[in-house]
Amino acid sequence: VVAGIADAATAGSGVLAPLRTASYAIMSGSDIDGMRRVIGFNTEASSYGAVTLFFASSLLFIRPSRFAGPVCRLIEPVLTLALFVLCFLSTSSSAYLGIAMAVALYGANLVAQAAAASHSLEGHRASLQLALLVVGLWAAVLVVMFNPALAAPARHVIDQAIFHKTGTDSYLERMGWSRVSMAAFAQTGGYGLGLGSTRASSLAVAVVASTGVIGALLLAGFLARGLLAQLSPGGLRPDRDTNGEA
């Protein structure tokens, strides 16, 4: 948060330069239609957006302040909001989609909590938080409807970052990485280049290009087994050994 605020407040003027000691390129001067992309300590906006989204979502859903003192409970909402704001300022399309998913999942979680414990204190808290979330979303919709000029900059940035992403330099560069990775994968006959031998813009392309068809199938099977085990009635229980005995 501190790095993001410093980067945004100084417009990348070099305050964080002594701490950026990497020898590779740091994309600190990129922007979208005049809005500078905040990168904090990271090398580019998309990685900073992913980091801030991860920490913001962790605080939002896990709520570690429940196990801490009252001071942490006061700091946690402010820190969560600051992380989401900095995530938005990264102008990363993936981060924007992640924010939308986090808000949707948080709302669904509040609905489930309110329905499951409607007569308890936790249920009342969930209902209150759900009402505040709905009011906040409606307020944003009303601002966009009745004062479009106020929301025009943010709407324009979202439009450029998501709906017109294919025309940006970032998209062209990332697609170039993926094309090179898949071309190299094809030249190996499907065996893969090896871990760390290529750089791709997506996890799927990186896994296939690096580990090949066999490695990708093994990873897919591992993930599917874990998911199906969690969905099964017994689930994965830590009190059972490999033979399923207590």
PDB file of C-alpha atoms in Angstrom:
ATOM      1  CA  VAL A   1       0.000   0.000   0.000  1.00  0.00           C
ATOM      2  CA  VAL A   2       2.780   2.428   0.950  1.00  0.00           C
ATOM      3  CA  ALA A   3       4.670   1.660  -2.263  1.00  0.00           C
ATOM      4  CA  GLY A   4       1.542   2.152  -4.362  1.00  0.00           C
ATOM      5  CA  ILE A   5       0.667   5.452  -2.706  1.00  0.00           C
ATOM      6  CA  ALA A   6       4.248   6.691  -3.097  1.00  0.00           C
ATOM      7  CA  ASP A   7       4.294   5.654  -6.753  1.00  0.00           C
ATOM      8  CA  ALA A   8       0.927   7.315  -7.451  1.00  0.00           C
ATOM      9  CA  ALA A   9       1.650  10.486  -5.498  1.00  0.00           C
ATOM     10  CA  THR A  10       5.043  11.114  -7.089  1.00  0.00           C
ATOM     11  CA  ALA A  11       4.006  10.012 -10.614  1.00  0.00           C
ATOM     12  CA  GLY A  12       7.007   7.713 -10.815  1.00  0.00           C
ATOM     13  CA  SER A  13       9.447  10.580 -10.372  1.00  0.00           C
ATOM     14  CA  GLY A  14      12.131   8.357  -8.862  1.00  0.00           C
ATOM     15  CA  VAL A  15      11.277   8.178  -5.154  1.00  0.00           C
ATOM     16  CA  LEU A  16      11.208   4.389  -5.331  1.00  0.00           C
ATOM     17  CA  ALA A  17      14.195   4.171  -7.703  1.00  0.00           C
ATOM     18  CA  PRO A  18      16.736   3.326  -4.948  1.00  0.00           C
ATOM     19  CA  LEU A  19      14.616   0.296  -4.062  1.00  0.00           C
ATOM     20  CA  ARG A  20      14.162  -0.859  -7.662  1.00  0.00           C
ATOM     21  CA  THR A  21      17.501  -2.603  -8.122  1.00  0.00           C
ATOM     22  CA  ALA A  22      16.477  -5.152 -10.763  1.00  0.00           C
ATOM     23  CA  SER A  23      18.535  -5.221 -13.941  1.00  0.00           C
ATOM     24  CA  TYR A  24      15.544  -5.912 -16.215  1.00  0.00           C
ATOM     25  CA  ALA A  25      13.120  -3.335 -17.600  1.00  0.00           C
ATOM     26  CA  ILE A  26      10.621  -1.716 -15.222  1.00  0.00           C
ATOM     27  CA  MET A  27       7.466  -0.389 -16.911  1.00  0.00           C
ATOM     28  CA  SER A  28       7.062   2.657 -14.677  1.00  0.00           C
ATOM     29  CA  GLY A  29       6.031   5.152 -17.346  1.00  0.00           C
ATOM     30  CA  SER A  30       3.108   3.399 -19.036  1.00  0.00           C
ATOM     31  CA  ASP A  31      -0.353   4.964 -19.081  1.00  0.00           C
ATOM     32  CA  ILE A  32      -3.845   4.527 -20.527  1.00  0.00           C
ATOM     33  CA  ASP A  33      -5.114   7.691 -22.230  1.00  0.00           C
ATOM     34  CA  GLY A  34      -3.177   9.933 -19.875  1.00  0.00           C
ATOM     35  CA  MET A  35      -3.917   7.987 -16.680  1.00  0.00           C
ATOM     36  CA  ARG A  36      -0.631   6.697 -15.319  1.00  0.00           C
ATOM     37  CA  ARG A  37      -0.561   3.049 -14.344  1.00  0.00           C
ATOM     38  CA  VAL A  38       0.507   2.495 -10.722  1.00  0.00           C
ATOM     39  CA  ILE A  39       3.054  -0.304 -10.279  1.00  0.00           C
ATOM     40  CA  GLY A  40       4.371   0.144  -6.711  1.00  0.00           C
ATOM     41  CA  PHE A  41       7.425  -2.060  -6.180  1.00  0.00           C
ATOM     42  CA  ASN A  42       6.499  -4.323  -9.091  1.00  0.00           C
ATOM     43  CA  THR A  43       7.900  -4.267 -12.597  1.00  0.00           C
ATOM     44  CA  GLU A  44       4.615  -3.612 -14.379  1.00  0.00           C
ATOM     45  CA  ALA A  45       1.006  -2.648 -13.705  1.00  0.00           C
ATOM     46  CA  SER A  46      -0.547  -6.072 -14.232  1.00  0.00           C
ATOM     47  CA  SER A  47       1.663  -7.749 -11.634  1.00  0.00           C
ATOM     48  CA  TYR A  48       0.966  -4.962  -9.143  1.00  0.00           C
ATOM     49  CA  GLY A  49      -2.763  -5.314  -9.801  1.00  0.00           C
ATOM     50  CA  ALA A  50      -2.530  -9.052  -9.130  1.00  0.00           C
ATOM     51  CA  VAL A  51      -0.640  -8.516  -5.860  1.00  0.00           C
ATOM     52  CA  THR A  52      -3.028  -5.869  -4.526  1.00  0.00           C
ATOM     53  CA  LEU A  53      -6.063  -7.914  -5.583  1.00  0.00           C
ATOM     54  CA  PHE A  54      -4.680 -10.974  -3.784  1.00  0.00           C
ATOM     55  CA  PHE A  55      -4.105  -9.132  -0.511  1.00  0.00           C
ATOM     56  CA  ALA A  56      -7.394  -7.220  -0.731  1.00  0.00           C
ATOM     57  CA  SER A  57      -9.375 -10.414  -1.367  1.00  0.00           C
ATOM     58  CA  SER A  58      -7.525 -12.209   1.434  1.00  0.00           C
ATOM     59  CA  LEU A  59      -8.430  -9.486   3.910  1.00  0.00           C
ATOM     60  CA  LEU A  60     -12.005  -9.355   2.620  1.00  0.00           C
ATOM     61  CA  PHE A  61     -12.748 -13.063   2.914  1.00  0.00           C
ATOM     62  CA  ILE A  62     -10.363 -14.401   5.573  1.00  0.00           C
ATOM     63  CA  ARG A  63     -10.588 -11.394   7.917  1.00  0.00           C
ATOM     64  CA  PRO A  64      -7.470 -12.090  10.000  1.00  0.00           C
ATOM     65  CA  SER A  65      -8.399  -9.233  12.347  1.00  0.00           C
ATOM     66  CA  ARG A  66     -10.883 -11.609  13.999  1.00  0.00           C
ATOM     67  CA  PHE A  67      -7.907 -13.181  15.747  1.00  0.00           C
ATOM     68  CA  ALA A  68      -6.254  -9.857  16.625  1.00  0.00           C
ATOM     69  CA  GLY A  69      -7.046  -6.866  18.795  1.00  0.00           C
ATOM     70  CA  PRO A  70      -9.505  -4.019  18.275  1.00  0.00           C
ATOM     71  CA  VAL A  71      -6.884  -1.826  16.598  1.00  0.00           C
ATOM     72  CA  CYS A  72      -6.441  -4.379  13.819  1.00  0.00           C
ATOM     73  CA  ARG A  73     -10.211  -4.570  13.377  1.00  0.00           C
ATOM     74  CA  LEU A  74     -10.263  -0.822  12.754  1.00  0.00           C
ATOM     75  CA  ILE A  75      -7.301  -0.883  10.376  1.00  0.00           C
ATOM     76  CA  GLU A  76      -8.449  -3.871   8.316  1.00  0.00           C
ATOM     77  CA  PRO A  77     -11.402  -2.211   6.463  1.00  0.00           C
ATOM     78  CA  VAL A  78      -9.299   0.849   5.640  1.00  0.00           C
ATOM     79  CA  LEU A  79      -6.437  -1.313   4.401  1.00  0.00           C
ATOM     80  CA  THR A  80      -8.794  -3.463   2.338  1.00  0.00           C
ATOM     81  CA  LEU A  81     -10.374  -0.422   0.691  1.00  0.00           C
ATOM     82  CA  ALA A  82      -6.950   1.105  -0.002  1.00  0.00           C
ATOM     83  CA  LEU A  83      -5.792  -2.108  -1.666  1.00  0.00           C
ATOM     84  CA  PHE A  84      -8.874  -2.221  -3.904  1.00  0.00           C
ATOM     85  CA  VAL A  85      -8.362   1.439  -4.886  1.00  0.00           C
ATOM     86  CA  LEU A  86      -4.706   0.826  -5.754  1.00  0.00           C
ATOM     87  CA  CYS A  87      -5.751  -2.278  -7.661  1.00  0.00           C
ATOM     88  CA  PHE A  88      -8.095  -0.099  -9.711  1.00  0.00           C
ATOM     89  CA  LEU A  89      -5.325   2.461 -10.300  1.00  0.00           C
ATOM     90  CA  SER A  90      -3.138  -0.259 -11.782  1.00  0.00           C
ATOM     91  CA  THR A  91      -5.566  -0.164 -14.777  1.00  0.00           C
ATOM     92  CA  SER A  92      -5.009  -3.873 -15.330  1.00  0.00           C
ATOM     93  CA  SER A  93      -7.847  -5.591 -17.181  1.00  0.00           C
ATOM     94  CA  SER A  94      -7.281  -8.811 -15.221  1.00  0.00           C
ATOM     95  CA  ALA A  95      -7.419  -6.842 -11.978  1.00  0.00           C
ATOM     96  CA  TYR A  96     -10.711  -5.210 -13.007  1.00  0.00           C
ATOM     97  CA  LEU A  97     -12.276  -8.585 -13.720  1.00  0.00           C
ATOM     98  CA  GLY A  98     -10.899  -9.848 -10.424  1.00  0.00           C
ATOM     99  CA  ILE A  99     -12.468  -6.937  -8.539  1.00  0.00           C
ATOM    100  CA  ALA A 100     -15.840  -7.677 -10.140  1.00  0.00           C
ATOM    101  CA  MET A 101     -15.566 -11.356  -9.207  1.00  0.00           C
ATOM    102  CA  ALA A 102     -14.508 -10.532  -5.640  1.00  0.00           C
ATOM    103  CA  VAL A 103     -17.480  -8.195  -5.149  1.00  0.00           C
ATOM    104  CA  ALA A 104     -19.888 -10.772  -6.613  1.00  0.00           C
ATOM    105  CA  LEU A 105     -18.513 -13.587  -4.442  1.00  0.00           C
ATOM    106  CA  TYR A 106     -18.534 -11.378  -1.367  1.00  0.00           C
ATOM    107  CA  GLY A 107     -22.182 -10.479  -1.986  1.00  0.00           C
ATOM    108  CA  ALA A 108     -23.114 -14.143  -2.473  1.00  0.00           C
ATOM    109  CA  ASN A 109     -21.253 -15.037   0.709  1.00  0.00           C
ATOM    110  CA  LEU A 110     -23.149 -12.378   2.655  1.00  0.00           C
ATOM    111  CA  VAL A 111     -26.471 -13.662   1.305  1.00  0.00           C
ATOM    112  CA  ALA A 112     -25.569 -17.212   2.380  1.00  0.00           C
ATOM    113  CA  GLN A 113     -24.501 -16.056   5.846  1.00  0.00           C
ATOM    114  CA  ALA A 114     -27.642 -13.963   6.336  1.00  0.00           C
ATOM    115  CA  ALA A 115     -29.876 -16.849   5.262  1.00  0.00           C
ATOM    116  CA  ALA A 116     -28.103 -19.495   7.337  1.00  0.00           C
ATOM    117  CA  ALA A 117     -27.970 -17.503  10.572  1.00  0.00           C
ATOM    118  CA  SER A 118     -30.810 -15.024  10.249  1.00  0.00           C
ATOM    119  CA  HIS A 119     -31.523 -14.836  13.994  1.00  0.00           C
ATOM    120  CA  SER A 120     -27.939 -14.675  15.224  1.00  0.00           C
ATOM    121  CA  LEU A 121     -25.506 -11.794  15.617  1.00  0.00           C
ATOM    122  CA  GLU A 122     -23.461 -13.022  12.652  1.00  0.00           C
ATOM    123  CA  GLY A 123     -26.593 -13.091  10.525  1.00  0.00           C
ATOM    124  CA  HIS A 124     -27.469  -9.516  11.453  1.00  0.00           C
ATOM    125  CA  ARG A 125     -23.924  -8.384  10.649  1.00  0.00           C
ATOM    126  CA  ALA A 126     -24.057 -10.121   7.289  1.00  0.00           C
ATOM    127  CA  SER A 127     -27.418  -8.492   6.532  1.00  0.00           C
ATOM    128  CA  LEU A 128     -26.048  -5.070   7.441  1.00  0.00           C
ATOM    129  CA  GLN A 129     -22.946  -5.527   5.282  1.00  0.00           C
ATOM    130  CA  LEU A 130     -25.098  -6.768   2.400  1.00  0.00           C
ATOM    131  CA  ALA A 131     -27.331  -3.701   2.694  1.00  0.00           C
ATOM    132  CA  LEU A 132     -24.298  -1.392   2.679  1.00  0.00           C
ATOM    133  CA  LEU A 133     -22.899  -3.193  -0.369  1.00  0.00           C
ATOM    134  CA  VAL A 134     -26.188  -2.844  -2.260  1.00  0.00           C
ATOM    135  CA  VAL A 135     -26.488   0.834  -1.305  1.00  0.00           C
ATOM    136  CA  GLY A 136     -22.926   1.480  -2.444  1.00  0.00           C
ATOM    137  CA  LEU A 137     -23.487  -0.211  -5.795  1.00  0.00           C
ATOM    138  CA  TRP A 138     -26.753   1.678  -6.341  1.00  0.00           C
ATOM    139  CA  ALA A 139     -25.045   4.946  -5.454  1.00  0.00           C
ATOM    140  CA  ALA A 140     -22.386   4.249  -8.080  1.00  0.00           C
ATOM    141  CA  VAL A 141     -25.081   3.449 -10.662  1.00  0.00           C
ATOM    142  CA  LEU A 142     -26.967   6.657  -9.853  1.00  0.00           C
ATOM    143  CA  VAL A 143     -23.808   8.738 -10.174  1.00  0.00           C
ATOM    144  CA  VAL A 144     -23.139   7.247 -13.603  1.00  0.00           C
ATOM    145  CA  MET A 145     -26.754   7.823 -14.684  1.00  0.00           C
ATOM    146  CA  PHE A 146     -27.317  11.384 -13.445  1.00  0.00           C
ATOM    147  CA  ASN A 147     -23.795  12.784 -13.573  1.00  0.00           C
ATOM    148  CA  PRO A 148     -21.983  10.957 -16.375  1.00  0.00           C
ATOM    149  CA  ALA A 149     -19.293  13.628 -16.610  1.00  0.00           C
ATOM    150  CA  LEU A 150     -18.106  12.803 -13.092  1.00  0.00           C
ATOM    151  CA  ALA A 151     -17.710   9.106 -13.876  1.00  0.00           C
ATOM    152  CA  ALA A 152     -16.454   9.633 -17.434  1.00  0.00           C
ATOM    153  CA  PRO A 153     -12.700   9.286 -16.660  1.00  0.00           C
ATOM    154  CA  ALA A 154     -13.138   6.027 -14.752  1.00  0.00           C
ATOM    155  CA  ARG A 155     -15.578   4.668 -17.341  1.00  0.00           C
ATOM    156  CA  HIS A 156     -13.176   5.552 -20.147  1.00  0.00           C
ATOM    157  CA  VAL A 157     -10.263   3.828 -18.439  1.00  0.00           C
ATOM    158  CA  ILE A 158     -12.337   0.665 -17.851  1.00  0.00           C
ATOM    159  CA  ASP A 159     -13.519   0.756 -21.458  1.00  0.00           C
ATOM    160  CA  GLN A 160      -9.959   1.010 -22.760  1.00  0.00           C
ATOM    161  CA  ALA A 161      -8.581  -1.602 -20.362  1.00  0.00           C
ATOM    162  CA  ILE A 162     -11.284  -4.242 -20.947  1.00  0.00           C
ATOM    163  CA  PHE A 163     -13.443  -3.689 -24.017  1.00  0.00           C
ATOM    164  CA  HIS A 164     -10.721  -2.228 -26.246  1.00  0.00           C
ATOM    165  CA  LYS A 165      -7.863  -4.254 -24.802  1.00  0.00           C
ATOM    166  CA  THR A 166      -6.949  -5.737 -28.181  1.00  0.00           C
ATOM    167  CA  GLY A 167      -5.796  -2.349 -29.432  1.00  0.00           C
ATOM    168  CA  THR A 168      -3.320  -1.662 -26.625  1.00  0.00           C
ATOM    169  CA  ASP A 169       0.438  -2.176 -26.730  1.00  0.00           C
ATOM    170  CA  SER A 170       0.177  -4.388 -23.649  1.00  0.00           C
ATOM    171  CA  TYR A 171      -2.158  -6.808 -25.416  1.00  0.00           C
ATOM    172  CA  LEU A 172       0.001  -6.970 -28.545  1.00  0.00           C
ATOM    173  CA  GLU A 173       3.133  -7.573 -26.482  1.00  0.00           C
ATOM    174  CA  ARG A 174       1.537 -10.315 -24.379  1.00  0.00           C
ATOM    175  CA  MET A 175       0.055 -12.045 -27.404  1.00  0.00           C
ATOM    176  CA  GLY A 176       3.521 -11.951 -28.944  1.00  0.00           C
ATOM    177  CA  TRP A 177       4.901 -13.766 -25.890  1.00  0.00           C
ATOM    178  CA  SER A 178       2.199 -16.417 -26.174  1.00  0.00           C
ATOM    179  CA  ARG A 179       2.762 -16.911 -29.898  1.00  0.00           C
ATOM    180  CA  VAL A 180       6.506 -17.386 -29.379  1.00  0.00           C
ATOM    181  CA  SER A 181       5.863 -19.849 -26.529  1.00  0.00           C
ATOM    182  CA  MET A 182       3.406 -21.930 -28.530  1.00  0.00           C
ATOM    183  CA  ALA A 183       5.674 -21.895 -31.580  1.00  0.00           C
ATOM    184  CA  ALA A 184       8.549 -23.191 -29.453  1.00  0.00           C
ATOM    185  CA  PHE A 185       6.214 -25.821 -27.946  1.00  0.00           C
ATOM    186  CA  ALA A 186       5.311 -27.026 -31.440  1.00  0.00           C
ATOM    187  CA  GLN A 187       9.001 -27.271 -32.374  1.00  0.00           C
ATOM    188  CA  THR A 188       9.617 -29.632 -29.434  1.00  0.00           C
ATOM    189  CA  GLY A 189       6.946 -31.998 -30.731  1.00  0.00           C
ATOM    190  CA  GLY A 190       4.782 -31.492 -27.658  1.00  0.00           C
ATOM    191  CA  TYR A 191       7.468 -32.385 -25.098  1.00  0.00           C
ATOM    192  CA  GLY A 192       7.731 -28.820 -23.778  1.00  0.00           C
ATOM    193  CA  LEU A 193      10.653 -26.479 -23.303  1.00  0.00           C
ATOM    194  CA  GLY A 194      11.239 -27.072 -19.616  1.00  0.00           C
ATOM    195  CA  LEU A 195      10.343 -24.990 -16.588  1.00  0.00           C
ATOM    196  CA  GLY A 196      11.549 -21.408 -16.801  1.00  0.00           C
ATOM    197  CA  SER A 197      12.527 -21.681 -20.460  1.00  0.00           C
ATOM    198  CA  THR A 198       9.758 -19.477 -21.849  1.00  0.00           C
ATOM    199  CA  ARG A 199       7.636 -16.525 -20.845  1.00  0.00           C
ATOM    200  CA  ALA A 200       3.910 -16.451 -21.581  1.00  0.00           C
ATOM    201  CA  SER A 201       1.071 -14.126 -20.678  1.00  0.00           C
ATOM    202  CA  SER A 202      -1.271 -16.788 -19.307  1.00  0.00           C
ATOM    203  CA  LEU A 203      -0.966 -19.765 -16.993  1.00  0.00           C
ATOM    204  CA  ALA A 204      -2.412 -22.224 -19.520  1.00  0.00           C
ATOM    205  CA  VAL A 205       0.076 -21.287 -22.245  1.00  0.00           C
ATOM    206  CA  ALA A 206       2.967 -21.252 -19.763  1.00  0.00           C
ATOM    207  CA  VAL A 207       2.126 -24.739 -18.443  1.00  0.00           C
ATOM    208  CA  VAL A 208       1.670 -26.290 -21.882  1.00  0.00           C
ATOM    209  CA  ALA A 209       4.755 -24.645 -23.392  1.00  0.00           C
ATOM    210  CA  SER A 210       6.976 -25.442 -20.397  1.00  0.00           C
ATOM    211  CA  THR A 211       5.882 -28.942 -19.351  1.00  0.00           C
ATOM    212  CA  GLY A 212       4.442 -30.213 -22.621  1.00  0.00           C
ATOM    213  CA  VAL A 213       1.341 -32.286 -23.189  1.00  0.00           C
ATOM    214  CA  ILE A 214       2.230 -34.856 -20.522  1.00  0.00           C
ATOM    215  CA  GLY A 215       2.950 -32.255 -17.853  1.00  0.00           C
ATOM    216  CA  ALA A 216      -0.209 -30.291 -18.663  1.00  0.00           C
ATOM    217  CA  LEU A 217      -2.350 -33.455 -18.427  1.00  0.00           C
ATOM    218  CA  LEU A 218      -0.753 -34.428 -15.127  1.00  0.00           C
ATOM    219  CA  LEU A 219      -1.385 -30.962 -13.679  1.00  0.00           C
ATOM    220  CA  ALA A 220      -4.984 -30.996 -14.947  1.00  0.00           C
ATOM    221  CA  GLY A 221      -5.524 -34.419 -13.375  1.00  0.00           C
ATOM    222  CA  PHE A 222      -4.048 -33.253 -10.074  1.00  0.00           C
ATOM    223  CA  LEU A 223      -6.310 -30.193  -9.982  1.00  0.00           C
ATOM    224  CA  ALA A 224      -9.363 -32.210 -11.000  1.00  0.00           C
ATOM    225  CA  ARG A 225      -8.694 -34.805  -8.310  1.00  0.00           C
ATOM    226  CA  GLY A 226      -8.388 -32.117  -5.639  1.00  0.00           C
ATOM    227  CA  LEU A 227     -11.587 -30.407  -6.769  1.00  0.00           C
ATOM    228  CA  LEU A 228     -13.594 -33.641  -7.002  1.00  0.00           C
ATOM    229  CA  ALA A 229     -12.320 -34.749  -3.597  1.00  0.00           C
ATOM    230  CA  GLN A 230     -13.526 -31.494  -2.042  1.00  0.00           C
ATOM    231  CA  LEU A 231     -16.941 -31.899  -3.700  1.00  0.00           C
ATOM    232  CA  SER A 232     -17.354 -35.502  -2.586  1.00  0.00           C
ATOM    233  CA  PRO A 233     -19.350 -36.229   0.620  1.00  0.00           C
ATOM    234  CA  GLY A 234     -16.265 -37.358   2.553  1.00  0.00           C
ATOM    235  CA  GLY A 235     -13.916 -34.677   1.235  1.00  0.00           C
ATOM    236  CA  LEU A 236     -10.238 -34.546   2.076  1.00  0.00           C
ATOM    237  CA  ARG A 237      -9.942 -35.080   5.823  1.00  0.00           C
ATOM    238  CA  PRO A 238      -6.617 -34.488   7.561  1.00  0.00           C
ATOM    239  CA  ASP A 239      -7.453 -37.105  10.222  1.00  0.00           C
ATOM    240  CA  ARG A 240      -7.363 -39.932   7.660  1.00  0.00           C
ATOM    241  CA  ASP A 241      -4.314 -41.746   6.345  1.00  0.00           C
ATOM    242  CA  THR A 242      -3.721 -42.695   2.724  1.00  0.00           C
ATOM    243  CA  ASN A 243      -5.772 -45.892   3.127  1.00  0.00           C
ATOM    244  CA  GLY A 244      -8.813 -43.956   4.299  1.00  0.00           C
ATOM    245  CA  GLU A 245      -8.571 -45.306   7.870  1.00  0.00           C
ATOM    246  CA  ALA A 246      -8.797 -43.115  10.948  1.00  0.00           C
TER     247      ALA A 246
END
